Backbone as JSON, one array per atom type, in Angstrom:
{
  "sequence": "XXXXXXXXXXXXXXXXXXXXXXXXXXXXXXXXXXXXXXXXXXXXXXXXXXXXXXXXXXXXXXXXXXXXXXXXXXXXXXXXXXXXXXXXXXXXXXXXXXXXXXXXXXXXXXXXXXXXXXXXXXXXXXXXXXXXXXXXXXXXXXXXXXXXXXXXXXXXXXXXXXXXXXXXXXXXXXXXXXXXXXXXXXXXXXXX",
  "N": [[106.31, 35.07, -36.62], [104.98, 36.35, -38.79], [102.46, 36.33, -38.69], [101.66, 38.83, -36.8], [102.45, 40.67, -38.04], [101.9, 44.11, -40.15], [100.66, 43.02, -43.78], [101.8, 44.88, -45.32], [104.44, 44.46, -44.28], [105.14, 41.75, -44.83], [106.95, 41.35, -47.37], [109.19, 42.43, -46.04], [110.6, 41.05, -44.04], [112.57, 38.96, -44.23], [114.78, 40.4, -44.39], [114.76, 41.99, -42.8], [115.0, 40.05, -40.26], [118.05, 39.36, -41.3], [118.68, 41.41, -41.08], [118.73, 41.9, -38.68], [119.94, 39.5, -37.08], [123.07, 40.33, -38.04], [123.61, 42.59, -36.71], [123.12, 41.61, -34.06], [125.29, 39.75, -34.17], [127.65, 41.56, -34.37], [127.1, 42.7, -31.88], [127.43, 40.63, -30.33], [130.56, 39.96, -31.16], [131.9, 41.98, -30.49], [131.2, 42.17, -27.41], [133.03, 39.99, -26.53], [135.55, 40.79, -27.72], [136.0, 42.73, -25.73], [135.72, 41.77, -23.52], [137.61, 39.63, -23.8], [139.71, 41.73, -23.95], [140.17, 42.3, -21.4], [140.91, 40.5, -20.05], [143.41, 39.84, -21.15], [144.47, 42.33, -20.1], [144.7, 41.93, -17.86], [146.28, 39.74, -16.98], [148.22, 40.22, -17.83], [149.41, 41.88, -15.7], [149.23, 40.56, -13.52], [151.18, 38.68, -14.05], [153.42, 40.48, -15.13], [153.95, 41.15, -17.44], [155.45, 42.32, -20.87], [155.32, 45.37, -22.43], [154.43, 45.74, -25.04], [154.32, 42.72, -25.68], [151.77, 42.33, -24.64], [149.92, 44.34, -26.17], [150.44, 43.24, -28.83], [148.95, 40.97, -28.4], [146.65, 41.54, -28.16], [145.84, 43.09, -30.54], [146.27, 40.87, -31.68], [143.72, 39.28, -31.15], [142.14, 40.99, -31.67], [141.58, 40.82, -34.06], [141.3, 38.05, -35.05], [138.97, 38.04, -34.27], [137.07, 39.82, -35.78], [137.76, 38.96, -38.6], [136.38, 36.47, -37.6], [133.62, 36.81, -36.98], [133.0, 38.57, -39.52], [132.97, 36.53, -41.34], [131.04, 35.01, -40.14], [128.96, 36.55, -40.51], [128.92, 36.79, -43.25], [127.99, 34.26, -43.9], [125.7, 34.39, -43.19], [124.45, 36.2, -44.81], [124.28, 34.66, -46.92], [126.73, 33.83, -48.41], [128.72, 31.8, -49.08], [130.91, 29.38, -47.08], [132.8, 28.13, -49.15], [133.31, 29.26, -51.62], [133.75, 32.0, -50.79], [136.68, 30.79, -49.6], [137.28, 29.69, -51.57], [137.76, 32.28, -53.75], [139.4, 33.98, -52.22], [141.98, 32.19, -52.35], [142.38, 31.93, -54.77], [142.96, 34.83, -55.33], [145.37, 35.39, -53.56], [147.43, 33.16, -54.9], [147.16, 34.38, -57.19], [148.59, 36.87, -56.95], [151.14, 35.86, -55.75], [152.22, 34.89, -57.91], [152.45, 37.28, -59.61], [154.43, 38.61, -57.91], [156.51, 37.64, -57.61], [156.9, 36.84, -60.79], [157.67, 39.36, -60.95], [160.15, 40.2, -58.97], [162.47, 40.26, -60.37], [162.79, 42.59, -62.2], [162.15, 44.46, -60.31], [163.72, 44.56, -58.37], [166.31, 45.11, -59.94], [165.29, 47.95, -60.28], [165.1, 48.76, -57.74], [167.93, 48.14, -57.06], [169.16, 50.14, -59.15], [168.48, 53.04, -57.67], [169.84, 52.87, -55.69], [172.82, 52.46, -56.46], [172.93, 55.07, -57.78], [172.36, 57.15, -56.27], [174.63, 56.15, -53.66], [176.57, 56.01, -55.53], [178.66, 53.84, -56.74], [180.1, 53.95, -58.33], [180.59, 55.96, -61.68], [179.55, 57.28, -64.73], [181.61, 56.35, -67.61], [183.89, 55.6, -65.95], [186.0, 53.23, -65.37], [185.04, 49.55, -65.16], [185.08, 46.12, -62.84], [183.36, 43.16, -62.77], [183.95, 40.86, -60.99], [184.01, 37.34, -61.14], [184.66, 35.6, -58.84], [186.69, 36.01, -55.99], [189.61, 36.52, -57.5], [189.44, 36.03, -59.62], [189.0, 36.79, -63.65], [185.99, 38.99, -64.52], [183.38, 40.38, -66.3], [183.79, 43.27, -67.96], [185.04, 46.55, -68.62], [183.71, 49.8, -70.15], [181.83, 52.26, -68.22], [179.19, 53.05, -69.9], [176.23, 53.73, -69.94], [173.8, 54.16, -67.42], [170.76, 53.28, -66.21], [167.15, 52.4, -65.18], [167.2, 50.04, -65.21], [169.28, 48.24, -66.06], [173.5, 48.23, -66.75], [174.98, 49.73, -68.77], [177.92, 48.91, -70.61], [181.08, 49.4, -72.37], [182.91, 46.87, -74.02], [186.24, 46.3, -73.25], [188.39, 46.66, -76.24], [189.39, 43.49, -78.08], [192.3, 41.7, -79.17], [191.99, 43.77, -81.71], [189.41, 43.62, -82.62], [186.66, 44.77, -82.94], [184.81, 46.42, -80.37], [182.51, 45.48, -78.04], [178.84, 45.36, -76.63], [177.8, 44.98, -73.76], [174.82, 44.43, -71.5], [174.22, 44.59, -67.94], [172.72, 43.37, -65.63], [171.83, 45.95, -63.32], [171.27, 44.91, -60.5], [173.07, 42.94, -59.85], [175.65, 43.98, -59.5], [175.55, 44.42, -56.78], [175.96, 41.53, -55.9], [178.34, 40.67, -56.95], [181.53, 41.18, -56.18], [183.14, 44.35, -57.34], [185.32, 46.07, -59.78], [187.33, 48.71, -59.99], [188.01, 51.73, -61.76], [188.85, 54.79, -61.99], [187.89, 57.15, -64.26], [189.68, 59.12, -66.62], [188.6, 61.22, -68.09], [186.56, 64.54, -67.06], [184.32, 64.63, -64.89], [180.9, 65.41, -64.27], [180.69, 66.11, -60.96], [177.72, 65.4, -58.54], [175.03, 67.21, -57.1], [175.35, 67.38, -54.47], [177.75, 67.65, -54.12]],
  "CA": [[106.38, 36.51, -36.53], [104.4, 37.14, -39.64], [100.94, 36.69, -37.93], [101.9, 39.61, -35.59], [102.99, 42.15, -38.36], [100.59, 43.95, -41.6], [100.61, 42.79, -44.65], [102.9, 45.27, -46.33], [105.78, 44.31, -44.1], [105.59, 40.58, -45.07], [108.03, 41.13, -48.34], [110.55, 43.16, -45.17], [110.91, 40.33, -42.74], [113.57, 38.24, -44.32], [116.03, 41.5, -44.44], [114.68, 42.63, -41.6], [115.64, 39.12, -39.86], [119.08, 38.79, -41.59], [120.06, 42.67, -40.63], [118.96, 41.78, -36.82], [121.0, 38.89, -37.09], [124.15, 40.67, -38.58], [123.66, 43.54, -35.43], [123.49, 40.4, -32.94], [126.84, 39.31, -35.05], [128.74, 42.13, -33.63], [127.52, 43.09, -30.82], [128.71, 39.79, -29.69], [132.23, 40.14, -30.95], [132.56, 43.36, -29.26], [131.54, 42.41, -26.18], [133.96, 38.79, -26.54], [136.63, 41.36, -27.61], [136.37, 43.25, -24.48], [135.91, 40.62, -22.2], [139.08, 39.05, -23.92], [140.76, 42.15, -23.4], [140.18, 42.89, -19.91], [141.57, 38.86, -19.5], [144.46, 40.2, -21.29], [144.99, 42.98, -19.34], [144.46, 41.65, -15.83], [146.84, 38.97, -17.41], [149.96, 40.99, -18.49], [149.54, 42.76, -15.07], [149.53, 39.95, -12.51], [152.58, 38.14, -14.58], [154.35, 41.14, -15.4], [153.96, 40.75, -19.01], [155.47, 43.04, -21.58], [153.78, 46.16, -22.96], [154.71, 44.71, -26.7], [153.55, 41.34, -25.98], [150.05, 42.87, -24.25], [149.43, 45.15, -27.25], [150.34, 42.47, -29.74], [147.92, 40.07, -28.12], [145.1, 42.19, -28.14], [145.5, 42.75, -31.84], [145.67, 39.93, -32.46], [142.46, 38.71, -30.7], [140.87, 41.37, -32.51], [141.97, 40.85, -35.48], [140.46, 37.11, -35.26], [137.37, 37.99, -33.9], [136.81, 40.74, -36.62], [137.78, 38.11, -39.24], [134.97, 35.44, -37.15], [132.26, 37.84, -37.38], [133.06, 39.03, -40.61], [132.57, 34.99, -42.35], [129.78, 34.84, -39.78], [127.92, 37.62, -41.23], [128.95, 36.67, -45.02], [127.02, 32.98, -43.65], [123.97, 34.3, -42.82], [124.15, 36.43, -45.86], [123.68, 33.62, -47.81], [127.6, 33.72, -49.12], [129.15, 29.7, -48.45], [132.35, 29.83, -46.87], [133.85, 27.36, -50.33], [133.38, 30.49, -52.51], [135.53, 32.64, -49.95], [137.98, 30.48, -49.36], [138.23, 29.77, -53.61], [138.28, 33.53, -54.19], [141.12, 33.94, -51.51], [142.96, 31.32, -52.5], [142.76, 32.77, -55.75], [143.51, 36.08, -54.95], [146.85, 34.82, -53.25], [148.05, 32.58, -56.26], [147.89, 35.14, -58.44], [149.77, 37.54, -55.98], [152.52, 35.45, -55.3], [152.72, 34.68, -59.07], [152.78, 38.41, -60.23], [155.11, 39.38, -57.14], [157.94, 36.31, -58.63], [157.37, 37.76, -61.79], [158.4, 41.24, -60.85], [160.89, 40.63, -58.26], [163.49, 41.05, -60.95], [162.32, 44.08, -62.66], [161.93, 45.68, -59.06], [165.37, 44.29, -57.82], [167.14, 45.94, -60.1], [165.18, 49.1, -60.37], [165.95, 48.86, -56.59], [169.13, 48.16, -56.99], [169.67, 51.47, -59.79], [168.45, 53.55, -57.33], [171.01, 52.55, -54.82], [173.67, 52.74, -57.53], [172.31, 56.24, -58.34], [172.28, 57.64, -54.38], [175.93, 55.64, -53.31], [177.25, 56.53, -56.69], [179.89, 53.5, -56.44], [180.61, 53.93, -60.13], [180.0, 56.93, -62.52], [179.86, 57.19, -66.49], [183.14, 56.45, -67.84], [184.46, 54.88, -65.31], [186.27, 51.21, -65.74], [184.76, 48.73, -64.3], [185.44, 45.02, -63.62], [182.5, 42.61, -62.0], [184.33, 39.98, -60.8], [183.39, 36.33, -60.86], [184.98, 35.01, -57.28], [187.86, 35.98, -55.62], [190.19, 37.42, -58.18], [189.44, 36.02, -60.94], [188.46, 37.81, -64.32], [184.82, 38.8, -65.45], [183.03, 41.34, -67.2], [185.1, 44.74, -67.73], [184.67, 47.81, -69.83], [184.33, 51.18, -69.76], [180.06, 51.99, -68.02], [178.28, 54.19, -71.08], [175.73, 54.09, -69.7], [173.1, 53.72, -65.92], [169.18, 53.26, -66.26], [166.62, 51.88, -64.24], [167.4, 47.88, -65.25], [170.4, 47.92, -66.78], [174.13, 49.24, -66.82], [175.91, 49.53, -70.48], [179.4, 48.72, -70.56], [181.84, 49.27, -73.4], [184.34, 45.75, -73.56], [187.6, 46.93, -74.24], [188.53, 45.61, -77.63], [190.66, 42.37, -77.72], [192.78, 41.09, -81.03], [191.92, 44.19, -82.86], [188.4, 43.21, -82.92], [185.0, 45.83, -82.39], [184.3, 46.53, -78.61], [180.79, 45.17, -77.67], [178.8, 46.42, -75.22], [177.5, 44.76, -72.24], [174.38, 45.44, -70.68], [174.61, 43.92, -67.09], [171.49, 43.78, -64.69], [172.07, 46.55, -61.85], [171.2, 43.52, -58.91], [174.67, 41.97, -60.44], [176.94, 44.87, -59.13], [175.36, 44.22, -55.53], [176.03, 40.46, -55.57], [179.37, 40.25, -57.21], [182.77, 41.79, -56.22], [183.15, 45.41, -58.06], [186.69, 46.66, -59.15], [187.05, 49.94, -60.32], [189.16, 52.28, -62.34], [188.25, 55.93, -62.32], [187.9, 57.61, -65.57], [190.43, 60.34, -66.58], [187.55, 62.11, -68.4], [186.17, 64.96, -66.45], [182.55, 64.06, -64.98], [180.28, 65.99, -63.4], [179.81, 65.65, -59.69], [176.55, 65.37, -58.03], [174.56, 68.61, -56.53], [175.38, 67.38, -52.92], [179.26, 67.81, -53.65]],
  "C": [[105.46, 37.15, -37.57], [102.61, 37.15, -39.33], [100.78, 38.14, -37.4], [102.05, 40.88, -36.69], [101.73, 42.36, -39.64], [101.16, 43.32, -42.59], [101.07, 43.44, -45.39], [104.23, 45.18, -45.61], [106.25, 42.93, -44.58], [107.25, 40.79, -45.76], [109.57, 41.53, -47.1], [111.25, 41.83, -44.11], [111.99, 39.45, -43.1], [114.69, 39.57, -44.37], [116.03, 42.02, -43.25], [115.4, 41.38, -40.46], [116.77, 38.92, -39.94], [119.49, 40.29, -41.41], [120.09, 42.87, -38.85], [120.43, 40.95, -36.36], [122.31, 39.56, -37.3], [124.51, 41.7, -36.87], [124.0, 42.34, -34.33], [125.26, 39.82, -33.14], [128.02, 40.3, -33.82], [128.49, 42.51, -32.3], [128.09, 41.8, -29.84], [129.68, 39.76, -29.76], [132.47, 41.17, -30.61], [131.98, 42.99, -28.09], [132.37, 41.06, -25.65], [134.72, 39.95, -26.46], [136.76, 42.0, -26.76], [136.41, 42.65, -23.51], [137.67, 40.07, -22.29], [140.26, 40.18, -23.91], [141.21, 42.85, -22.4], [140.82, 41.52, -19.18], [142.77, 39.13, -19.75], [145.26, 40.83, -20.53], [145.41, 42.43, -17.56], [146.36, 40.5, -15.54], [148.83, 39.26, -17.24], [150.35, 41.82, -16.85], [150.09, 42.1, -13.78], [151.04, 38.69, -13.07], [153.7, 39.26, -15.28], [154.35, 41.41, -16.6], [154.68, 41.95, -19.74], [154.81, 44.04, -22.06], [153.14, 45.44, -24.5], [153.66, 43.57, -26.39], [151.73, 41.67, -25.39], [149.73, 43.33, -25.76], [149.42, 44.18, -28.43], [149.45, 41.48, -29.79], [146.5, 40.32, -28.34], [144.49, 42.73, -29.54], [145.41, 41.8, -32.39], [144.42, 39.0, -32.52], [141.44, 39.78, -31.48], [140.5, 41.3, -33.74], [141.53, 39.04, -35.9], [139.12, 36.9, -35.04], [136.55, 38.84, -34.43], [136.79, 39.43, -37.31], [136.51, 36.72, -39.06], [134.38, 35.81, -37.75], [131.88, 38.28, -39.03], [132.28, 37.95, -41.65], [131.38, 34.7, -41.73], [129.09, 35.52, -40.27], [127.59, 36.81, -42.49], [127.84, 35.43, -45.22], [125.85, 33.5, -43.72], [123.86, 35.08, -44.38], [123.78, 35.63, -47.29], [125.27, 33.27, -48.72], [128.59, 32.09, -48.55], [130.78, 29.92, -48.59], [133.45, 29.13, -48.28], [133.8, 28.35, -51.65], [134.04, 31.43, -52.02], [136.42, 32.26, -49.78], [138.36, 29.94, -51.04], [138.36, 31.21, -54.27], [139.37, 33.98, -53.34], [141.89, 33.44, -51.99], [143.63, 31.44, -53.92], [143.91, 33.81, -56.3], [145.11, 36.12, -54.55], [148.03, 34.4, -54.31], [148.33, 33.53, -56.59], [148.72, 36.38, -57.7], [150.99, 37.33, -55.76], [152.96, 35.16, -56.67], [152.91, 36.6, -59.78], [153.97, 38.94, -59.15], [156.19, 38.46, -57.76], [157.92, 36.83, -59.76], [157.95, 38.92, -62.02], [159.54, 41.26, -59.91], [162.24, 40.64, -59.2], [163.79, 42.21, -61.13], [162.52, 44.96, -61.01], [163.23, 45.48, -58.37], [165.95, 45.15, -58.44], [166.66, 47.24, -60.67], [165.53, 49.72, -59.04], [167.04, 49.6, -56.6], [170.08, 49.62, -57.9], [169.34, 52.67, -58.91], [169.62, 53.53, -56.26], [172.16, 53.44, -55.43], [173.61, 55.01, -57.73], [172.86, 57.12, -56.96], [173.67, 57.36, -54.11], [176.59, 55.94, -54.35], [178.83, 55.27, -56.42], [180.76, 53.06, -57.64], [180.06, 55.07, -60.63], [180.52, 56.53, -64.21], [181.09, 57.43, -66.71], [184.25, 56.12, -67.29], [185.26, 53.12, -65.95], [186.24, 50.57, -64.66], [184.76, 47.39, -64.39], [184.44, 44.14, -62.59], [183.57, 41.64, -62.26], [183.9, 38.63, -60.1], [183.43, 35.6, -59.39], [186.38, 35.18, -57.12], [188.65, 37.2, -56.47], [190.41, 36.91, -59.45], [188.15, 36.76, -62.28], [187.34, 37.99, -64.63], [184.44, 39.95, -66.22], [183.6, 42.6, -66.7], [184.73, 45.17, -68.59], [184.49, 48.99, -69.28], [182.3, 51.63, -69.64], [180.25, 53.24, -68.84], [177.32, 55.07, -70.4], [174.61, 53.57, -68.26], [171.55, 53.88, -66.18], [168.62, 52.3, -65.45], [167.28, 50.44, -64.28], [168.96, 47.89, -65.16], [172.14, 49.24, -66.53], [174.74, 48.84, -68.25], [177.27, 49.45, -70.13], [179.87, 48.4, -72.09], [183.28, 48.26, -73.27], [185.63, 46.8, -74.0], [188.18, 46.08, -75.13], [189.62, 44.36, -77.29], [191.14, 42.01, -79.12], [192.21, 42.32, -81.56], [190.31, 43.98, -83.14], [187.19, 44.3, -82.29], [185.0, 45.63, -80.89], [182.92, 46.28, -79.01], [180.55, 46.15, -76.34], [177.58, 45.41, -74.69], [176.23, 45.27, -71.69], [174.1, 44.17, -69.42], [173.17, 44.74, -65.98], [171.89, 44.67, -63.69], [172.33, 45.45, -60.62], [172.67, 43.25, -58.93], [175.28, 42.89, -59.4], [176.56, 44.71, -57.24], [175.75, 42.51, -54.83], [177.29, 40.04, -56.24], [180.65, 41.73, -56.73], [183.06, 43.31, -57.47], [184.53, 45.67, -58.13], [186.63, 47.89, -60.12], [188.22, 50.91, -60.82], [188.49, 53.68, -62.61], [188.59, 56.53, -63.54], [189.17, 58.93, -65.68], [189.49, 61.46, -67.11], [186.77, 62.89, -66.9], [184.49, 64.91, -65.75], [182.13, 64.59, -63.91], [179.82, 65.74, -62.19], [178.08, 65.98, -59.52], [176.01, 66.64, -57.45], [175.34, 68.24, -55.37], [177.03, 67.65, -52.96], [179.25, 69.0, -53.81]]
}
């Protein structure tokens, strides 16, 4: 081809080559993806098929033949599929390692919003998380409710200082709650 063109397009012809190519790229997967979803259709029509399962099919054929095209392109671009699939694979790891790290923290900020909304305890209340069944566990009188955490005042035993308790929110969703309403007066909520 470079016989055929002047001498100031030489330096153009490798970009110019690798952005023909890229155009050739798609217009083949668009006209695969319409072929494949006029097979679909014809498909879902002469077996009855679902609308759901049509519509889900057809994303998902496009949604692999986007993804083709896409690594086909990145090829010709000169990018080698073992550098995409080690920055993915990457990318993932550390995803699934920062999402395990946080699914506490976000559980029971979750879970205080719940708490917060259902209100199935208020400040000053006595409350008793119970270990299984009916036997005894942590009890006291809740201080206090924040995103993580709830405070609980023990009630003293022997004569000895009350501690205080602070008990993950998640907890009160996964153990047995028993409950003793406060005699102290406590402000309802706007919605009452």
């Amino acid at each position: 081809m470079r016989p055929f063109l002047p001498d100031w397009a030489h330096p153009w012809v490798e970009a110019i080559s690798i952005a023909l190519q890229i155009v050739l790229i798609i217009l083949f997967a668009m006209l695969l993806r319409s072929l494949l979803h006029r097979f679909i259709n014809r498909l879902s029509v002469e077996k009855n098929l679902p609308l759901d399962f049509t519509v889900g099919s057809k994303r998902l054929v496009t949604l692999l033949l986007s993804g083709a095209a896409l690594l086909w392109i990145l090829d010709r671009m000169g990018v080698s599929a073992g550098v995409i699939w080690a920055g993915f694979t990457g990318f993932v790891t550390v995803g699934a390692i920062a999402f395990f790290a946080a699914w506490s923290v976000l559980s029971n900020i979750f879970c205080s919003v719940l708490i917060f909304t259902t209100r199935p305890f208020g400040l000053h209340d006595h409350i008793e998380l119970l270990e299984g069944g009916d036997k005894p566990g942590l009890a006291g009188e809740v201080l206090d409710i924040n995103l993580v955490y709830t405070t609980l005042k023990e009630d003293p035993v022997d004569g000895k200082e009350p501690t205080h308790l602070r008990i993950p929110n998640s907890l009160f969703f996964q153990r047995t709650t028993r409950l003793r309403k406060s005699q102290l007066p406590v402000l309802g909520s706007l919605l009452d």
